Coordinates of C-alpha atoms and ligand atoms in Angstrom, one line a residue:
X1 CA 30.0 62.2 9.5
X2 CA 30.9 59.5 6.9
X3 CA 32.8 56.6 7.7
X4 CA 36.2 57.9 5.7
X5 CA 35.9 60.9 7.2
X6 CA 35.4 59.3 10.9
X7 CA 38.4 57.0 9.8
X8 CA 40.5 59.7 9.1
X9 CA 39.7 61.8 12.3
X10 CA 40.8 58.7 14.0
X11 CA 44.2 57.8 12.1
X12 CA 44.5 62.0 12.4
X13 CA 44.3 61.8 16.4
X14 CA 46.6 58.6 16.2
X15 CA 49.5 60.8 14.2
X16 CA 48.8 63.4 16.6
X17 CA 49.3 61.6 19.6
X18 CA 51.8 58.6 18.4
X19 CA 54.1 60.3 15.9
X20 CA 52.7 58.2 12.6
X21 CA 50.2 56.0 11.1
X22 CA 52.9 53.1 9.9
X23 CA 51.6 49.5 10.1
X24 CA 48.2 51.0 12.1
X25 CA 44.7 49.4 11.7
X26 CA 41.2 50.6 11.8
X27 CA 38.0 49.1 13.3
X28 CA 34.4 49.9 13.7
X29 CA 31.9 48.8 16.2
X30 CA 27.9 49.7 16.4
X31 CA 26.2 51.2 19.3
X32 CA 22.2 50.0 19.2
X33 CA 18.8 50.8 19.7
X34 CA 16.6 48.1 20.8
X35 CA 12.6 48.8 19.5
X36 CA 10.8 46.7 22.4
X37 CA 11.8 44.1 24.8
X38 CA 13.2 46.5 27.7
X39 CA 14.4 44.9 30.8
X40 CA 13.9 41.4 29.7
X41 CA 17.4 40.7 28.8
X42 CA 18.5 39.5 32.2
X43 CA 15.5 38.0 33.4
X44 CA 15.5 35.5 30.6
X45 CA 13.2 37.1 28.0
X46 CA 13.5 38.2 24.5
X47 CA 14.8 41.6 23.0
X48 CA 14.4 43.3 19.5
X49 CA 17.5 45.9 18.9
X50 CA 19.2 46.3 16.0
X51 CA 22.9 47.7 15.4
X52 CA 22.9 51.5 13.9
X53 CA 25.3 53.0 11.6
X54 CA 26.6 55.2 14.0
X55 CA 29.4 53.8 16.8
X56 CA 32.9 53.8 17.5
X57 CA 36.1 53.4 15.9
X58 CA 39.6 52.7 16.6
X59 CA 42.8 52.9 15.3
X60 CA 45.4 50.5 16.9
X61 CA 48.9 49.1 16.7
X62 CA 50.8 46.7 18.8
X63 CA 53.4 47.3 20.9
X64 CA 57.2 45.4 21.1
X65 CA 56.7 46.1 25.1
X66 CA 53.8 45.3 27.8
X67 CA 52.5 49.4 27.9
X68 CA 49.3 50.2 26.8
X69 CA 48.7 54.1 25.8
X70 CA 44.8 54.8 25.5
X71 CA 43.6 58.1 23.8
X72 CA 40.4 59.2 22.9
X73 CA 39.4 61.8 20.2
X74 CA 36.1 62.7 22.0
X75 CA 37.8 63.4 25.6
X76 CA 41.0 64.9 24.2
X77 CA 41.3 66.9 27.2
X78 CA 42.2 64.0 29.4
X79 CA 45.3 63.3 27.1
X80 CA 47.1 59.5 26.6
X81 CA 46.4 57.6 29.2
X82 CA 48.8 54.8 30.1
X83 CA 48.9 51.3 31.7
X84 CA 50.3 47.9 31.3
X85 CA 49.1 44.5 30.6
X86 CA 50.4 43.5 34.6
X87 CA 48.2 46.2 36.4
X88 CA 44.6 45.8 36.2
X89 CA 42.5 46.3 39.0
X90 CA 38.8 45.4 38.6
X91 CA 36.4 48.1 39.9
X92 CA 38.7 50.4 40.5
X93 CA 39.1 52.8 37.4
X94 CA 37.4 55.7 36.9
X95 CA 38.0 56.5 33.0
X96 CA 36.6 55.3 29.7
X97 CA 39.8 53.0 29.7
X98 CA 38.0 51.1 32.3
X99 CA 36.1 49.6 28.8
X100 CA 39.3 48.6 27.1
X101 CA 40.4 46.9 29.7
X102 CA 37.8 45.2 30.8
X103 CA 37.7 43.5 27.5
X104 CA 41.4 42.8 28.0
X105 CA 41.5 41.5 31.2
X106 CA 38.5 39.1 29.8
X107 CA 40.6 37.8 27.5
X108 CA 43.1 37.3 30.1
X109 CA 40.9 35.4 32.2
X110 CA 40.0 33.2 29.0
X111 CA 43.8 32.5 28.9
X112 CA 43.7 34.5 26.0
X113 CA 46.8 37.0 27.5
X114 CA 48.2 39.2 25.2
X115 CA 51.7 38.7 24.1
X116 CA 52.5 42.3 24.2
X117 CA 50.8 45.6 24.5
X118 CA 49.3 48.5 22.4
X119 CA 48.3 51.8 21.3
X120 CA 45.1 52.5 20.5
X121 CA 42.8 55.6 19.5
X122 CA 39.0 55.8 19.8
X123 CA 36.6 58.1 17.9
X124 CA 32.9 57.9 18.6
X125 CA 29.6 59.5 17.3
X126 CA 27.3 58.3 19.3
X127 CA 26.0 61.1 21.6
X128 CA 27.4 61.0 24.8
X129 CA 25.5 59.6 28.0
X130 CA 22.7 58.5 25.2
X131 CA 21.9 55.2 26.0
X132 CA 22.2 54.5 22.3
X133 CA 25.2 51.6 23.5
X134 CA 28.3 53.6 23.4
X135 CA 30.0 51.4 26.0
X136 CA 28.9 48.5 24.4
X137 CA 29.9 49.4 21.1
X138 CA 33.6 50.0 22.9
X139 CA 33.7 47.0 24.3
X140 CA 32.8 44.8 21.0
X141 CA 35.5 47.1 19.2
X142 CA 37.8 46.1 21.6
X143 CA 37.3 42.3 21.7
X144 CA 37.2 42.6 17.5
X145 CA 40.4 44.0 17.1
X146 CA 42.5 42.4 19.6
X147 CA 40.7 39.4 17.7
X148 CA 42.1 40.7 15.1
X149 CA 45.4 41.9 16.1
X150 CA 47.0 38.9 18.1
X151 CA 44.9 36.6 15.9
X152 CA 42.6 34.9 18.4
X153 CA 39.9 32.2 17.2
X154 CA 36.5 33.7 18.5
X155 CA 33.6 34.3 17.0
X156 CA 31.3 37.6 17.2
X157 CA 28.7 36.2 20.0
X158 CA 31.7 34.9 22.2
X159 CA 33.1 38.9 21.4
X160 CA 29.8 39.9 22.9
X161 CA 29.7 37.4 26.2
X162 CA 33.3 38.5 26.8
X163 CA 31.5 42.0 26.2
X164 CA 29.0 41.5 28.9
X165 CA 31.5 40.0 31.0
X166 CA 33.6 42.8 31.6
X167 CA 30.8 45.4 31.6
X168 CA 29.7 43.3 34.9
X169 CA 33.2 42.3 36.6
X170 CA 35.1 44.9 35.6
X171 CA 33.4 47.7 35.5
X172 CA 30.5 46.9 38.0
X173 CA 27.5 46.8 35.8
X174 CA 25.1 43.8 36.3
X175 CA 23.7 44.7 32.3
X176 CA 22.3 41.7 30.5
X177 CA 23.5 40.5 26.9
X178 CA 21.2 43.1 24.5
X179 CA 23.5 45.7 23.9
X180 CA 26.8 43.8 23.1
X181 CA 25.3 41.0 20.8
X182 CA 23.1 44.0 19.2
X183 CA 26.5 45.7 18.6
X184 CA 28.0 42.2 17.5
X185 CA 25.6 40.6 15.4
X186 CA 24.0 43.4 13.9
X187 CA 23.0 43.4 10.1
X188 CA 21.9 46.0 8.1
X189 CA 18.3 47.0 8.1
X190 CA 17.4 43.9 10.2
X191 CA 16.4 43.9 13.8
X192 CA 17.6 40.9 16.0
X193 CA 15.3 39.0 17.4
X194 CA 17.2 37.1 20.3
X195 CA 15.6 34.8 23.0
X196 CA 18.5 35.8 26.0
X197 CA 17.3 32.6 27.8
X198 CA 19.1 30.4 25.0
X199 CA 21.1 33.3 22.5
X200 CA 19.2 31.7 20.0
X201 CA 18.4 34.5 17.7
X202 CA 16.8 35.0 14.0
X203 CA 17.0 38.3 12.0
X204 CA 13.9 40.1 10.7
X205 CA 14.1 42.7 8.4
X206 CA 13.0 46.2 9.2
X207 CA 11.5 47.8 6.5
X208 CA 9.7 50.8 7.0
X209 CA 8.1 51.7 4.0
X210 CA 7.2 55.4 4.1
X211 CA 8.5 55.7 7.7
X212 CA 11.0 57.0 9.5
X213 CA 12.9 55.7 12.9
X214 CA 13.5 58.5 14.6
X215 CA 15.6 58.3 18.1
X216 CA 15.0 61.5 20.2
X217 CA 17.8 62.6 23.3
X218 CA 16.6 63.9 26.2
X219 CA 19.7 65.4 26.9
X220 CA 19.7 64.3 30.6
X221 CA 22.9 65.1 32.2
X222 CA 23.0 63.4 35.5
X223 CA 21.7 59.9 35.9
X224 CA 22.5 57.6 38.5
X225 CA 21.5 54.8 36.0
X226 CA 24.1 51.5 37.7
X227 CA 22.6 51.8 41.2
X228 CA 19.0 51.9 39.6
X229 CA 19.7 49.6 37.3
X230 CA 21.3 46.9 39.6
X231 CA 18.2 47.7 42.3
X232 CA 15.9 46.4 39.5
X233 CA 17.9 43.3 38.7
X234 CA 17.9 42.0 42.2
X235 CA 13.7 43.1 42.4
X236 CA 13.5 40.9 39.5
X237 CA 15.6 38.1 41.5
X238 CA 13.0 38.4 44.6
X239 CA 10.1 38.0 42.2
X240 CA 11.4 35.0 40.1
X241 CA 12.6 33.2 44.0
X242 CA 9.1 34.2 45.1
X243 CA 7.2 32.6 41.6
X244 CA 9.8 29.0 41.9
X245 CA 7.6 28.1 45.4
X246 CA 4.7 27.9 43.6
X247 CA 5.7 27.1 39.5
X248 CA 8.7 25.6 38.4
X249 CA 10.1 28.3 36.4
X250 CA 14.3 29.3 35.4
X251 CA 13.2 32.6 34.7
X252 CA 9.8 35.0 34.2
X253 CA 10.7 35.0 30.9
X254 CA 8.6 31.5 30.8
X255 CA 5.7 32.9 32.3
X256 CA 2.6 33.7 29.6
X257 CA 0.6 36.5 31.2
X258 CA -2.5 34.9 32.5
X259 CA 0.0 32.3 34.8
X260 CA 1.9 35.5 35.8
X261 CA -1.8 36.3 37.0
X262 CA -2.3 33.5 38.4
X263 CA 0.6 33.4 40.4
X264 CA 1.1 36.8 41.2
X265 CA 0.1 36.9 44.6
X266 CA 2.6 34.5 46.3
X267 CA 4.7 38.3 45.7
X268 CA 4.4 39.6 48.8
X269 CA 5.9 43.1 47.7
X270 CA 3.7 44.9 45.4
X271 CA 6.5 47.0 44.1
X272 CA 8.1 44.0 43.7
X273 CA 5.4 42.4 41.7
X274 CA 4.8 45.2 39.8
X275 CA 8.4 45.3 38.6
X276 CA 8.3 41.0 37.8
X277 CA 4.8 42.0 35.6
X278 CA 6.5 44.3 33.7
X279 CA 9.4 41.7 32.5
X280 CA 6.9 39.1 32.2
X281 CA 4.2 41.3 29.8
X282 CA 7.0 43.0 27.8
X283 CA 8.4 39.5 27.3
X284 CA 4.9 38.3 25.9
X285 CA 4.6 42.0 24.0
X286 CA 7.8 41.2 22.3
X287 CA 6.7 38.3 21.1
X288 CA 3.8 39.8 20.1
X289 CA 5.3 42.7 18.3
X290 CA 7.7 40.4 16.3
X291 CA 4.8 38.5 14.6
X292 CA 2.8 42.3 13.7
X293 CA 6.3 43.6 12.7
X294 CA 6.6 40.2 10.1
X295 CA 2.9 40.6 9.4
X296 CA 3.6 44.2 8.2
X297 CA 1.5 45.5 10.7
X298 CA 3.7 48.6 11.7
X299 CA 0.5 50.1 13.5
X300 CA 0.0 47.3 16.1
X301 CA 4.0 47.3 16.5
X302 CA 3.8 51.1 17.4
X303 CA 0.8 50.2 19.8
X304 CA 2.6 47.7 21.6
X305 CA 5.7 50.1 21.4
X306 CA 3.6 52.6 23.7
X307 CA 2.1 50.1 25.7
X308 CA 5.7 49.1 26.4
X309 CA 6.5 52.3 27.4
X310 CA 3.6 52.7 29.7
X311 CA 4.8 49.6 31.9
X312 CA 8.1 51.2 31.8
X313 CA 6.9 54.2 33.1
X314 CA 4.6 53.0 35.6
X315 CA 5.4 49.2 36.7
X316 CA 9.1 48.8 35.8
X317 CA 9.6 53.0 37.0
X318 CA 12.3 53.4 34.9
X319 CA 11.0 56.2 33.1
X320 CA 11.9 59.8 33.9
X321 CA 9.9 63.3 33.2
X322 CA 12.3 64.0 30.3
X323 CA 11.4 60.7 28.5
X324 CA 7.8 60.8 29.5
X325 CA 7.6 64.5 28.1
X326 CA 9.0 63.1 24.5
X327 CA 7.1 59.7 24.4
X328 CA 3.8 61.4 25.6
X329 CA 4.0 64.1 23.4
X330 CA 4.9 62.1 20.5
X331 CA 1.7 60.1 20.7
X332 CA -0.4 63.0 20.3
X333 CA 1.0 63.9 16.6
X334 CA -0.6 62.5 13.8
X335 CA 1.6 59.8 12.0
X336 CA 3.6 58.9 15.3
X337 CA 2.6 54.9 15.1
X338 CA 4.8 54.5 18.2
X339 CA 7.1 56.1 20.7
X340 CA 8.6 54.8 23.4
X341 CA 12.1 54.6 26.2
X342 CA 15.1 52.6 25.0
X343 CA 17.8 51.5 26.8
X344 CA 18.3 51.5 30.5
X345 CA 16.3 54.5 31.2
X346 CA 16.3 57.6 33.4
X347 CA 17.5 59.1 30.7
X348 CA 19.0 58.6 26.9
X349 CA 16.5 58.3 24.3
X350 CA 13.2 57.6 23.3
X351 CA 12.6 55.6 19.4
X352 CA 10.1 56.3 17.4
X353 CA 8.1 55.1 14.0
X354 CA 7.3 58.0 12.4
X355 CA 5.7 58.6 8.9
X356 CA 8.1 60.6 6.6
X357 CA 5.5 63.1 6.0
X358 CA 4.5 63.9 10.0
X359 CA 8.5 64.2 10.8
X360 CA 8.5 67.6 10.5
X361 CA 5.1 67.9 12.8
X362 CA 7.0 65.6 14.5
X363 CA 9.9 67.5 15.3
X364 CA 8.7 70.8 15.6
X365 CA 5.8 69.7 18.2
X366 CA 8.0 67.3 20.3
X367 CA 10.6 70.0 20.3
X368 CA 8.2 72.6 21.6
X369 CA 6.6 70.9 23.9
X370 CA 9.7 69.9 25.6
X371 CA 11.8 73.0 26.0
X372 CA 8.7 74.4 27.5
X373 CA 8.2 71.4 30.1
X374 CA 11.7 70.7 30.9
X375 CA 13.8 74.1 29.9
X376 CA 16.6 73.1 27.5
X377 CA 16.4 71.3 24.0
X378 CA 16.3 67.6 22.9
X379 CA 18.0 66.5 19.7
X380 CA 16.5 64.3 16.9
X381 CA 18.3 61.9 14.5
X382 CA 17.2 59.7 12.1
X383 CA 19.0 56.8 12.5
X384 CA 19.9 54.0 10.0
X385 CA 20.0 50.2 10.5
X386 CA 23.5 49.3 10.2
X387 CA 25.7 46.1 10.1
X388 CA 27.9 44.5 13.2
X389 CA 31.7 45.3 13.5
X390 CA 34.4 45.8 11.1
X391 CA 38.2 46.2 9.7
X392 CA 38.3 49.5 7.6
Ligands
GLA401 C1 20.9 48.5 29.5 C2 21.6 47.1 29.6 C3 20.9 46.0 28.8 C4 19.4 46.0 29.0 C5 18.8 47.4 28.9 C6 17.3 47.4 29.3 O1 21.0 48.9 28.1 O2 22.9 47.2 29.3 O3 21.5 44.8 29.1 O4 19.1 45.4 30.3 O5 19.5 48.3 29.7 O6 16.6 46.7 28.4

């Protein structure tokens, strides 16, 4: 769907649900996919995501009172939801308005309270339960418009920390900074390549001449992704405390490969150190796949795309059948260069570099193939590169 017509679907479920459209403002925030660089984010490695053209909007309006009134054009069913700017509870709310306010009750912490409170409507297209970001994407919408709306001076990166911030103290999920600053920073058919140790960051232009990205759902419906994901966070933990007795080290992110080597056996744990050689190699393959990307090398970026997948898969273990079925199958087509995981894993999406003329191959084996493995479909889309957040 086109932007108008996603702006108007929005401003539509605003009338709907608030009476009119008078004085109201709309907003746009990306979700992401990152190409390589998984499970580096938090252990002070670098990442390569870049924002998409698909994300979520908002229509909003402020309030003379404290209320807030939440609705949401994708979950309809669950009606407005209301609350005010006194009651927040970290940790304790179980609907999508736990992203909202989150990002509100940041603010609040930053002594940024809000003077009074709001309506607002939201309107997705990312897929649901995707891992292309949608939470993310929410959470930057939110910090832009209240930016925005009470006129607070804060630029994009600090709208992605307070991003991060809530995702892990409001909401309970230890995520790094990748998804927010993709969503925040992102610029049209560039990739960010950010260093998480430091934020510094430099864009580098995707251009994929005679390919296609193509991101590919497994259509996974129950994943207990936050447990998981917070399991491997604290792994990662034991592995860097384990590494510091022997090398002085902040973070395996500073580790080249052969010292990881080197030191590797002061981890007593070997599921432990096969989880701390994963962020350590993807770290360096990042790295690596940055300089073949600017080279113009796309087949040695889609090589070190698989291998990334691979230590997903078999050191990191956050793989699943479902995403092993696509990223496997993929690399036996003709004119897949690469295919691997994104996101948090167990689920959500694979990416892929795909030459226009082998999409169709593409498609129809992948497809095949998976129904037949798994029993139900997976969906394709060919995603653009898009820019960071907006007022429409
Ligand atoms: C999730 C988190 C990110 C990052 C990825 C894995 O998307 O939100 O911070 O850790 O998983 O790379």
């Amino acid at each position: 769907m086109a932007v108008s017509e996603m702006k108007e679907k929005t401003l539509q479920g605003f009338r709907e649900v608030f009476g009119d459209t008078e004085g109201v403002s709309c907003y746009f925030a990306p979700g992401r996919v990152n190409l390589i660089g998984e499970h580096t984010d938090y252990n002070g490695g670098h990442v390569f995501p870049c924002a998409l053209t698909i994300g979520t909007y908002a229509a909003a309006r402020k309030r003379a009172d404290r209320k807030l009134r939440f609705y949401s054009v994708n979950l309809a069913s669950q009606g407005v939801i209301e609350s005010d700017l006194d009651s927040f509870v970290p940790l304790h709310e179980d609907s999508w308005t736990a992203y909202p306010k989150g990002v509100i009750w940041t603010f609040a912490e930053r002594g940024m309270t809000l003077p009074c409170g709001l309506d607002l409507v939201i309107n997705g297209n990312i897929p649901n339960g995707s891992g292309l970001s949608s939470s993310a994407s929410l959470e930057v919408l939110t910090g832009f418009l209240l930016r925005d709306l009470y006129g607070f001076t804060l630029t994009n990166q600090e709208l992605a920390l307070i991003g991060q911030y809530s995702e892990n103290h409001y909401n309970g999920m230890n995520c790094g900074i990748m998804d927010q600053f993709a969503s925040a920073m992102g610029k049209r058919d560039h990739a960010i390549f950010l260093d998480t140790a430091t934020l510094r960051f430099e864009y580098a232009p995707v251009v994929l001449q005679g390919m296609e990205l193509i991101v590919t759902n497994t259509n996974k419906k129950h994943k207990l992704v936050g447990s998981a994901y917070n399991d491997r966070r604290r792994e990662s933990e034991e592995a860097l405390r384990a590494l510091q007795t022997v090398c002085r080290i902040r973070t395996l992110g500073e580790l080249s490969d052969a010292d990881f080597d080197h030191y590797a056996a002061v981890i007593q744990d070997p599921v432990v150190r096969r989880r701390a050689k994963h962020a350590v190699y993807e770290n360096n393959r990042t790295l690596r796949a940055v300089e073949a990307l600017k080279a113009g090398e796309l087949a040695r970026f889609g090589e070190l795309m698989n291998q990334s997948h691979i230590s997903l898969r078999d050191d990191y273990e956050v793989s699943c059948r479902e995403l092993d079925v696509l990223a496997e199958t993929a690399w036996t087509v003709p004119g897949v260069l690469g295919s691997r995981m994104t996101g948090g894993g167990f689920g959500g999406c694979t990416v892929s570099i795909v030459q226009e003329d082998a999409v169709a191959r593409f498609r129809e084996i992948v497809a095949e193939k998976y129904r037949q493995e798994i029993g139900y479909d997976c969906s394709f889309y060919a995603v653009s590169v898009g820019d960071g957040p907006a007022k429409l």
